[in-house]
Short mmCIF file of N, CA and C in Angstrom, two decimals:
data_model
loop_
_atom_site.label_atom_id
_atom_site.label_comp_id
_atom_site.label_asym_id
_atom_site.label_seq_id
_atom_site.Cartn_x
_atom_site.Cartn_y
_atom_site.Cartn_z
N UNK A 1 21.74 1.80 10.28
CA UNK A 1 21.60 1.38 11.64
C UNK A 1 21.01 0.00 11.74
N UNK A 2 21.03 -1.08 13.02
CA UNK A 2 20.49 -1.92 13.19
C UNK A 2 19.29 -1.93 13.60
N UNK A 3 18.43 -2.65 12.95
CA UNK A 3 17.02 -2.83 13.52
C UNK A 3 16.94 -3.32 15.07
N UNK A 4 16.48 -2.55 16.40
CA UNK A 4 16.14 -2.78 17.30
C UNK A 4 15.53 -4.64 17.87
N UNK A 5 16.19 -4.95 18.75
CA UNK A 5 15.60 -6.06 18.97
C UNK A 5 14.62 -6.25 19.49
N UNK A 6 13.90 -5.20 19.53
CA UNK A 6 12.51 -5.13 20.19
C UNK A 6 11.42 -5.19 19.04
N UNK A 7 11.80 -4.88 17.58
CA UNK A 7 11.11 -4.48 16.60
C UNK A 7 11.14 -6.29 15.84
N UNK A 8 12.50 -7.01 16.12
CA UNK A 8 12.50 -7.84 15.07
C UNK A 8 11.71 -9.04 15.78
N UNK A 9 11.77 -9.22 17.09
CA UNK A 9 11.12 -9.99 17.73
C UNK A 9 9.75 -10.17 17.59
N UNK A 10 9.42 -8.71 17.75
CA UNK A 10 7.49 -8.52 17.93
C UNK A 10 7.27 -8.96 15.78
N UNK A 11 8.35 -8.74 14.95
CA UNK A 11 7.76 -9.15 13.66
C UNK A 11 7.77 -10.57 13.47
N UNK A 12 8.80 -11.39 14.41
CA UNK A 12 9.01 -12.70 14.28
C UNK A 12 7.29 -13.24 15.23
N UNK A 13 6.76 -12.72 16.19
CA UNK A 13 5.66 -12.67 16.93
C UNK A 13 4.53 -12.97 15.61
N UNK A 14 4.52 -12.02 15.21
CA UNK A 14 3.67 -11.89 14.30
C UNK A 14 3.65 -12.80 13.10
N UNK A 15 4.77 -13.27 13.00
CA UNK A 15 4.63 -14.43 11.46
C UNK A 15 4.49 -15.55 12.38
N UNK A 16 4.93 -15.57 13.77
CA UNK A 16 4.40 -17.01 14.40
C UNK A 16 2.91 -17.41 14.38
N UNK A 17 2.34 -16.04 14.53
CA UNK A 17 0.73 -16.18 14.23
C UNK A 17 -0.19 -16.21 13.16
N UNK A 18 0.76 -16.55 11.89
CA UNK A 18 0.73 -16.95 10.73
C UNK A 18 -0.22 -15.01 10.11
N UNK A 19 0.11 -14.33 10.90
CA UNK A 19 0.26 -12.62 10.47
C UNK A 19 1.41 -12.08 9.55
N UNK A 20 1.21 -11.08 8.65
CA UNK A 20 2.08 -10.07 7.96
C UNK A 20 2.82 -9.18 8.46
N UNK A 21 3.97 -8.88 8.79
CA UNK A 21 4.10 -7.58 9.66
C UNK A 21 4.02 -6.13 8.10
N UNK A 22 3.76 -5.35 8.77
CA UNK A 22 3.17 -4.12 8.01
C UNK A 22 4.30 -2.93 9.15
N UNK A 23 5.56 -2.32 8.25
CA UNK A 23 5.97 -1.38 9.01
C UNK A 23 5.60 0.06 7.84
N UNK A 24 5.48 1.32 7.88
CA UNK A 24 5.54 2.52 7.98
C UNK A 24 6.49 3.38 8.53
N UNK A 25 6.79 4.34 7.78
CA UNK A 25 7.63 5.30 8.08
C UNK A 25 7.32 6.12 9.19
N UNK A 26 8.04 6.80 10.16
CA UNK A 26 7.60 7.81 11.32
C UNK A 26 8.33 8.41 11.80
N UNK A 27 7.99 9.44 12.56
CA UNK A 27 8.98 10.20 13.58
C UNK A 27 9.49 9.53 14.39
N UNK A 28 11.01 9.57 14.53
CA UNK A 28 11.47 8.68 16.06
C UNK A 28 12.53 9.38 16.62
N UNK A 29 13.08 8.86 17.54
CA UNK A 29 14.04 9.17 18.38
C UNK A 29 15.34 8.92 18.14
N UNK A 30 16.53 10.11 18.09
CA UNK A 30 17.66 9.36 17.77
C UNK A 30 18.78 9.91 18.41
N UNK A 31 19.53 8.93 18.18
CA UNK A 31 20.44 9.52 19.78
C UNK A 31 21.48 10.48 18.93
N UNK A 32 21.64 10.41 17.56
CA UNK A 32 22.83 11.07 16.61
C UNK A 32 22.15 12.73 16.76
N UNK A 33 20.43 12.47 16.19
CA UNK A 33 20.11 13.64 16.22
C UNK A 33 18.50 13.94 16.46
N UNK A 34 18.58 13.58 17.82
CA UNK A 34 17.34 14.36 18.86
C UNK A 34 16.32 13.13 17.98
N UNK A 35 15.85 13.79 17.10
CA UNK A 35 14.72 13.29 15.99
C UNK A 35 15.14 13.11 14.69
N UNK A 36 14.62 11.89 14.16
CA UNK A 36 14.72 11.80 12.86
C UNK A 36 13.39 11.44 11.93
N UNK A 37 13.19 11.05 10.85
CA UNK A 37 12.30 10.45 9.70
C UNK A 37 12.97 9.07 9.53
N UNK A 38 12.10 8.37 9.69
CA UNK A 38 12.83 6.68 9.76
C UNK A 38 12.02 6.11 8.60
N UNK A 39 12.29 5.67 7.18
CA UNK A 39 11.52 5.32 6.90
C UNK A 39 10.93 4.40 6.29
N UNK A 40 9.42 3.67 6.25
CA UNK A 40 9.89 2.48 6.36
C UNK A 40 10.01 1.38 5.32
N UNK A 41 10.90 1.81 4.20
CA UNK A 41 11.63 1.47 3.42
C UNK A 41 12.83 0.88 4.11
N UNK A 42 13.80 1.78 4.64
CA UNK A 42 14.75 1.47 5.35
C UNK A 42 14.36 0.36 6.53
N UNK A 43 13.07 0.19 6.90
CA UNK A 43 12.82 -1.15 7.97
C UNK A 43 13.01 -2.05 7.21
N UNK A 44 12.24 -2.18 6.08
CA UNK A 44 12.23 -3.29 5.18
C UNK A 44 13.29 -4.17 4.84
N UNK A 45 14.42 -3.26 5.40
CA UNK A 45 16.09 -3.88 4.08
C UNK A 45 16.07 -4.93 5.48
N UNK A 46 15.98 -4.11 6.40
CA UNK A 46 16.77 -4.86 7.69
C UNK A 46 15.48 -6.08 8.20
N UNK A 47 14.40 -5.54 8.26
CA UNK A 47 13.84 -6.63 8.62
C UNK A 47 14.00 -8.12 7.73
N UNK A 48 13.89 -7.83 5.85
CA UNK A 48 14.01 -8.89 5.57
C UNK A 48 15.55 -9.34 5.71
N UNK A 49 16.53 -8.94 6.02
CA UNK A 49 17.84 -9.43 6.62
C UNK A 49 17.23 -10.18 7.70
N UNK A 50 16.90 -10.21 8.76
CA UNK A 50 16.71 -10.77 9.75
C UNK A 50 15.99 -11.84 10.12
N UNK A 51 14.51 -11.61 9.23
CA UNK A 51 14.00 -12.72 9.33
C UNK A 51 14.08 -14.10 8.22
N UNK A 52 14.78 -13.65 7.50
CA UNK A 52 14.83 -14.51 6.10
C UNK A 52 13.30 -14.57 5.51
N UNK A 53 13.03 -13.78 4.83
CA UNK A 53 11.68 -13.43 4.38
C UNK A 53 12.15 -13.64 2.51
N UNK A 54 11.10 -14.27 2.01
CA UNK A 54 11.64 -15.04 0.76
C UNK A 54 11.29 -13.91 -0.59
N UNK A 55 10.33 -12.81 0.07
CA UNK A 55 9.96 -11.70 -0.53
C UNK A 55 9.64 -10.40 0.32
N UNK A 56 9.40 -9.41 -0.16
CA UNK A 56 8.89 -7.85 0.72
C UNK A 56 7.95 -7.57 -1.04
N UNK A 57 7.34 -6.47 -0.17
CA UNK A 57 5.88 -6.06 -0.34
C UNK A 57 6.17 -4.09 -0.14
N UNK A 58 6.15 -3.68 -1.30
CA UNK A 58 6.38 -1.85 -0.54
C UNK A 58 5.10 -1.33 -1.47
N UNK A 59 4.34 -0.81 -0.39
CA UNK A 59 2.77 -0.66 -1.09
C UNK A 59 2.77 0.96 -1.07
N UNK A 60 2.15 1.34 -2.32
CA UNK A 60 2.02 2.67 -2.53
C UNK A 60 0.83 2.97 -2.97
N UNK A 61 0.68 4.67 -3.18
CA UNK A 61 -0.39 4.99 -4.08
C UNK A 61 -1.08 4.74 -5.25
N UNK A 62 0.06 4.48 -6.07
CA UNK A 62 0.10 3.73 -7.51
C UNK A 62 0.12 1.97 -7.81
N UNK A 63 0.07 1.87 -9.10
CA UNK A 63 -0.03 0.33 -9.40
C UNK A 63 1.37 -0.14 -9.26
N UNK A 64 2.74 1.08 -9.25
CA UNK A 64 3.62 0.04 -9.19
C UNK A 64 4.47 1.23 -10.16
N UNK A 65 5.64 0.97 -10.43
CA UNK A 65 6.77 1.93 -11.24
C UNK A 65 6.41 2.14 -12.74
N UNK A 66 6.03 3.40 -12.89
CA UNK A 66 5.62 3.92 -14.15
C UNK A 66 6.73 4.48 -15.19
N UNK A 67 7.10 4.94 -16.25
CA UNK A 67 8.01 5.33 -17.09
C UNK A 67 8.02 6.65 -17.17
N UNK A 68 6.33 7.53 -15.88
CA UNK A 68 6.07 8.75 -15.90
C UNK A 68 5.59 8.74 -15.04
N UNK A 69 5.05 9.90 -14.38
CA UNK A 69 4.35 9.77 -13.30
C UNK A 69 2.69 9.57 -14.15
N UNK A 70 2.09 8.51 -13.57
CA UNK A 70 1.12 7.79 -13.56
C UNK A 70 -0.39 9.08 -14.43
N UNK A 71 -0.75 10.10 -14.06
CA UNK A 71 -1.18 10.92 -14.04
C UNK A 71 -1.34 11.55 -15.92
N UNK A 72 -0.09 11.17 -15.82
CA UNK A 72 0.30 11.67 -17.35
C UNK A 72 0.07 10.54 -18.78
N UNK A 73 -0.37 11.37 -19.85
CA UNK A 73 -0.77 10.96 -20.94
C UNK A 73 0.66 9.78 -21.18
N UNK A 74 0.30 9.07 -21.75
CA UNK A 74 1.44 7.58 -21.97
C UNK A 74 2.52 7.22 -21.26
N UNK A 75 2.14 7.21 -19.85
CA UNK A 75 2.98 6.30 -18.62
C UNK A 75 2.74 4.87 -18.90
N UNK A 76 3.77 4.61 -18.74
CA UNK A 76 3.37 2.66 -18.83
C UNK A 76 3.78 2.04 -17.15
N UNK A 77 3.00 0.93 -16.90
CA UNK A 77 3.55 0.14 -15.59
C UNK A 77 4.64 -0.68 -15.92
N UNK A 78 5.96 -0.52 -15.43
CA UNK A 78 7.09 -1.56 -15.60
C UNK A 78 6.67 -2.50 -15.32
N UNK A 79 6.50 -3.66 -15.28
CA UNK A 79 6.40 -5.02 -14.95
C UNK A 79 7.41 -5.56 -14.16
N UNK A 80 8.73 -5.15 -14.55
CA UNK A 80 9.80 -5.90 -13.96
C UNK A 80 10.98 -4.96 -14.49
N UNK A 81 11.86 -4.95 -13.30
CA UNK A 81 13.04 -4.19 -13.15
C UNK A 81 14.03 -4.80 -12.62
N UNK A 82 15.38 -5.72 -13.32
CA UNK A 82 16.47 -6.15 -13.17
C UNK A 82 17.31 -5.09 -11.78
N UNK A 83 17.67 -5.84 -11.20
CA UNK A 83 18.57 -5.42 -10.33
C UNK A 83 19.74 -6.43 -10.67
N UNK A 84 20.95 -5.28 -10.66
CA UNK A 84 22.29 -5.89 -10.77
C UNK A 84 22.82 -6.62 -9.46
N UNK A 85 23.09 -8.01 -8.84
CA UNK A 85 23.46 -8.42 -7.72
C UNK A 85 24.29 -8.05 -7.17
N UNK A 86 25.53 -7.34 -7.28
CA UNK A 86 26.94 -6.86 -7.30
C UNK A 86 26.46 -5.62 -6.80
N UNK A 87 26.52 -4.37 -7.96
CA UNK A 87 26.45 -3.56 -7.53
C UNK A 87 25.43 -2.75 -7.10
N UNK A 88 24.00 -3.42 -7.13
CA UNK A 88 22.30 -2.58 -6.92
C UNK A 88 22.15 -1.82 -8.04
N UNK A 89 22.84 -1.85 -9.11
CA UNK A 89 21.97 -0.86 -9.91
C UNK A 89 21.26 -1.44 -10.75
N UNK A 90 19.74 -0.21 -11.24
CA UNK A 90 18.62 -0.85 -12.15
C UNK A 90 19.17 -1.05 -13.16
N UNK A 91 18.05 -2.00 -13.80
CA UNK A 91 17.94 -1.50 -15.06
C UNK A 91 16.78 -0.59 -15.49
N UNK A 92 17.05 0.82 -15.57
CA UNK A 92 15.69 1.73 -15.59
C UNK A 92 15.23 2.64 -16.75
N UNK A 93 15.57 1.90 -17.92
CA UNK A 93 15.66 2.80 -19.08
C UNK A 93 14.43 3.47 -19.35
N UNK A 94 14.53 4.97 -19.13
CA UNK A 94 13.38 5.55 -19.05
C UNK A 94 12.12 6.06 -18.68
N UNK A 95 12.52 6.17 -17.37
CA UNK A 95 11.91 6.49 -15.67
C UNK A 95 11.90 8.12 -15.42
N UNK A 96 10.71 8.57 -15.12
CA UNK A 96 10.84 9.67 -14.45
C UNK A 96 11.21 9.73 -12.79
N UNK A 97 12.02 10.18 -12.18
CA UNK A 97 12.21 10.33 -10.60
C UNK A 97 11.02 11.28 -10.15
N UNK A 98 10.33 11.81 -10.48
CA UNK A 98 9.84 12.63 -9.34
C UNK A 98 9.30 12.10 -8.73
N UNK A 99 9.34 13.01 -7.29
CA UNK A 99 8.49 12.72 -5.95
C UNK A 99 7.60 13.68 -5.60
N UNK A 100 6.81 13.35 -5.22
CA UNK A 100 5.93 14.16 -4.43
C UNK A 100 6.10 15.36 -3.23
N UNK A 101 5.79 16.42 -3.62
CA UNK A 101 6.27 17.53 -2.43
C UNK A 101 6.08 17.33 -1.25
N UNK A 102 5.11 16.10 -0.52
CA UNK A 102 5.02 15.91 0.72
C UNK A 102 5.75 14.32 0.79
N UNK A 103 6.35 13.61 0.08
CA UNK A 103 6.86 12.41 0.77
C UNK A 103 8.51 13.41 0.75
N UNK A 104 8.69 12.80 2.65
CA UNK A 104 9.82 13.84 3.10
C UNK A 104 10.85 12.70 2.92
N UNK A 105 10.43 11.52 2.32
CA UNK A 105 11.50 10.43 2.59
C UNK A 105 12.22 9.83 1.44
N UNK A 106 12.06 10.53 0.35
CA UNK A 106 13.02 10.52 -0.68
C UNK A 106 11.86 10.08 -2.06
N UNK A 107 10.57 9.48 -1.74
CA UNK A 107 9.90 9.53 -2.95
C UNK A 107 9.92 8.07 -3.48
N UNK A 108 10.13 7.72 -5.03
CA UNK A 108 10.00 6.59 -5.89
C UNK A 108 11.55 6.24 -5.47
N UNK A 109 12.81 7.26 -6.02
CA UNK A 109 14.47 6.90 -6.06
C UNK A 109 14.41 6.45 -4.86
N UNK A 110 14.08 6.39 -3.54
CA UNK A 110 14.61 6.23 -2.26
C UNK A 110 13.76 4.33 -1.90
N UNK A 111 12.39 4.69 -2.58
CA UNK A 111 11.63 3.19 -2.57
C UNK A 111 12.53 2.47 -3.44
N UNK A 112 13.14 2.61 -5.05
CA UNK A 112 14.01 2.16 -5.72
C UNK A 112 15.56 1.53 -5.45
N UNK A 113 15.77 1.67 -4.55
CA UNK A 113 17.12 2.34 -3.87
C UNK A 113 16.78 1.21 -2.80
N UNK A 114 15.82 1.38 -2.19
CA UNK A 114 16.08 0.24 -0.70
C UNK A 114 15.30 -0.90 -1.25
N UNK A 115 14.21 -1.14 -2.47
CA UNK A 115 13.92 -2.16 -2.66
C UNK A 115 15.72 -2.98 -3.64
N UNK A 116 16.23 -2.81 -4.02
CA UNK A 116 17.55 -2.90 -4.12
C UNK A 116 18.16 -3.70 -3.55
N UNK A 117 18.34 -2.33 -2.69
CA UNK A 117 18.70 -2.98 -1.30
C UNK A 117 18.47 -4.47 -0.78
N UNK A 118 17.57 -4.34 -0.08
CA UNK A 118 16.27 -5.87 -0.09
C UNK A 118 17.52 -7.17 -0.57
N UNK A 119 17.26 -6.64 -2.01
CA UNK A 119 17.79 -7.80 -3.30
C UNK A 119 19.54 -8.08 -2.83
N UNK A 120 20.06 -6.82 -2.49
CA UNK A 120 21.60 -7.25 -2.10
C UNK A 120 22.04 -7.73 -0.84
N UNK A 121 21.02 -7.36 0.60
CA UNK A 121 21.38 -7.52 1.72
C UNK A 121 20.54 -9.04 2.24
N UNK A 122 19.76 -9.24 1.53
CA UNK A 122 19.03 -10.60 2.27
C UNK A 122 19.05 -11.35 1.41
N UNK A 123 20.13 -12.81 0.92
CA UNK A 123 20.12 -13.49 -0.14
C UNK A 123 18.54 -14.27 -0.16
N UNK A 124 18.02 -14.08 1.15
CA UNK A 124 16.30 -14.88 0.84
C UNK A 124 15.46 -14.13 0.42
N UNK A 125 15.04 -13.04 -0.59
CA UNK A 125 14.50 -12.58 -1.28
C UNK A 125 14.45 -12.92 -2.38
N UNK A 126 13.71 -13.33 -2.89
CA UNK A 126 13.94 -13.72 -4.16
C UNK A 126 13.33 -12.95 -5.29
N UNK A 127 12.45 -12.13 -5.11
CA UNK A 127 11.60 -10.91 -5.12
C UNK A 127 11.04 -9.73 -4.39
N UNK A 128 11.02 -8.70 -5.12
CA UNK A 128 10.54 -7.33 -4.40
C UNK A 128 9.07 -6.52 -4.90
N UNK A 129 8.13 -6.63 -4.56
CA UNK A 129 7.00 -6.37 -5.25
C UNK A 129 6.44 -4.96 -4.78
N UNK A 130 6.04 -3.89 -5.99
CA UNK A 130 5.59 -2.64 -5.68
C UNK A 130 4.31 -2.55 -6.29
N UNK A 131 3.49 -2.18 -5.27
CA UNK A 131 1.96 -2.15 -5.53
C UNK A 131 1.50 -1.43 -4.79
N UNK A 132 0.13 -1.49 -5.44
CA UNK A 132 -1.12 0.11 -4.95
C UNK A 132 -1.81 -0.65 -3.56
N UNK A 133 -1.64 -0.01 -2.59
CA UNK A 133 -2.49 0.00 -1.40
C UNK A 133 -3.66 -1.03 -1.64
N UNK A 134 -4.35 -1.64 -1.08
CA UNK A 134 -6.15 -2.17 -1.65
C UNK A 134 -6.15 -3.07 -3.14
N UNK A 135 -5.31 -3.17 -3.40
CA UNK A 135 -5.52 -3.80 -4.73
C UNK A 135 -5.49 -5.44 -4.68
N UNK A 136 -5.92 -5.32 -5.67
CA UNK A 136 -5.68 -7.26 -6.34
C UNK A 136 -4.29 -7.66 -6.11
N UNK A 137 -3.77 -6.98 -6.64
CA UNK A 137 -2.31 -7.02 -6.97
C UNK A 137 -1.17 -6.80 -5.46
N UNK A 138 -1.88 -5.83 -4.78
CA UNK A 138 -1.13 -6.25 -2.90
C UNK A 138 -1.44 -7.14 -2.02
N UNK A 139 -2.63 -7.84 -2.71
CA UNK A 139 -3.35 -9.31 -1.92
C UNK A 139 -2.47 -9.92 -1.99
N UNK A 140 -2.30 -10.32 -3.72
CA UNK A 140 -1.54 -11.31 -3.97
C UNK A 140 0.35 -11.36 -3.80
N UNK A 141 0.68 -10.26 -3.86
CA UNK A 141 2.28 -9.90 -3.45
C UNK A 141 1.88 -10.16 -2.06
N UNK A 142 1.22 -9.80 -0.99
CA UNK A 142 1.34 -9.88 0.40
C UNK A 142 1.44 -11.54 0.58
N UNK A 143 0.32 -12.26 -0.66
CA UNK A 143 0.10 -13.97 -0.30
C UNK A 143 1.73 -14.67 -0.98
N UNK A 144 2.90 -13.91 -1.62
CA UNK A 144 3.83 -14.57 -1.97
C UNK A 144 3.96 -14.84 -3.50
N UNK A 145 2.70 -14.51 -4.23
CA UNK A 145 2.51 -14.19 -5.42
C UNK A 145 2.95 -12.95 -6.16
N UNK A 146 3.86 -13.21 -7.35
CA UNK A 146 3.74 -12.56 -8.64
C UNK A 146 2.64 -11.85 -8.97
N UNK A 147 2.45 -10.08 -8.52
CA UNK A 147 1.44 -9.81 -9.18
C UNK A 147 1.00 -9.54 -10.46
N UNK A 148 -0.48 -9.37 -10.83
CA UNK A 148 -0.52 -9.61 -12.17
C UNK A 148 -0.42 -7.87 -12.81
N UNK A 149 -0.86 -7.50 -11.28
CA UNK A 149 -0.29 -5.88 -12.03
C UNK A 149 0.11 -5.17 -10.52
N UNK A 150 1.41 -4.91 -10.90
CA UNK A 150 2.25 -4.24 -9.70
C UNK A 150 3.73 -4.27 -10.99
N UNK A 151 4.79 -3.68 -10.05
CA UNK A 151 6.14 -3.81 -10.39
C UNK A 151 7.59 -4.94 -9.72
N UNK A 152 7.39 -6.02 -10.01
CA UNK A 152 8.96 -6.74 -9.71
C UNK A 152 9.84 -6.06 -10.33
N UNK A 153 10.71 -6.20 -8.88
CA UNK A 153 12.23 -6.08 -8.98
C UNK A 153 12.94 -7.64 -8.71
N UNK A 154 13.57 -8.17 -9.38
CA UNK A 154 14.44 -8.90 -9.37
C UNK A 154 16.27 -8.99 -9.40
N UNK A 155 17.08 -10.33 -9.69
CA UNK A 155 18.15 -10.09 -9.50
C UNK A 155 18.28 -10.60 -10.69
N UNK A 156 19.49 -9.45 -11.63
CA UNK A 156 19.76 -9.73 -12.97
C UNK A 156 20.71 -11.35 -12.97
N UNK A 157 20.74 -11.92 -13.92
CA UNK A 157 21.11 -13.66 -13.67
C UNK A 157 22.34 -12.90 -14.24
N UNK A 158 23.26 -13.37 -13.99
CA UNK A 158 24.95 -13.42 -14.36
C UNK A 158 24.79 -13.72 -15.65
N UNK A 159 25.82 -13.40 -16.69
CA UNK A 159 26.38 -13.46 -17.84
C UNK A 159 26.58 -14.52 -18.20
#
């Protein structure tokens, strides 16, 4: 669906005031079906379509994409994850998918999947940065910086 012009305006508002916009997932209204889960991953693709935003920021619980879930004896933090320009797919050799029994919105694959996204639908991205809530590392992805510990996604360079 298209991002509302009421949503892209008030984010363009907000970078006029040299502010971040910060969207979240939520309950909303939908005309297909009564209610839906919107989430805000899926804001992200469209907002940075719209505003030409040169990076996005998808902040989580964790430091960023692990090879396990985080919790577990020898998870490592990816550093960086190739995205194919063409067709969105990773490069993810050796990723666990699980999600969490309460994220109703698809989990890590669905954050994976629209940060992707991001990379195929807004040629002004030039990066996609996944990081822990409060950290060093979401300061500096929020300031436009490479963090020093989070997960980039990038676009794999052609052959």
């Amino acid at each position: 669906g298209a991002l509302p012009e009421g949503a892209a305006n008030g984010a363009r508002q907000l970078l006029k005031r040299g502010l971040v916009p910060v969207v979240h997932g939520d309950v909303v209204l939908d005309e297909a079906q009564g209610v839906a889960i919107l989430s805000g991953d899926v804001w992200m693709v469209e907002l940075c379509k719209e505003l030409g935003a040169r990076s996005a920021v998808f902040i989580t619980d964790v430091e960023g994409v692990f090879t396990a879930p985080p919790t577990e004896p020898g998870a490592q933090l990816l550093r960086e994850i190739l995205v194919d320009p063409k067709t969105g797919e990773l490069e993810l050799t050796g990723v666990s998918m699980d999600c969490a029994s309460h994220d109703v919105t698809g989990g890590l694959r669905a954050k994976l999947e629209s940060a992707a996204e991001v990379l195929l639908q807004a040629p002004s991205v030039d990066a996609v940065y996944i990081v822990r809530a409060g950290s060093e590392g979401a300061d500096e992805a929020m300031r436009g910086k490479t963090p020093e510990r989070g997960t980039t996604l990038k676009r794999k360079a052609p052959p």
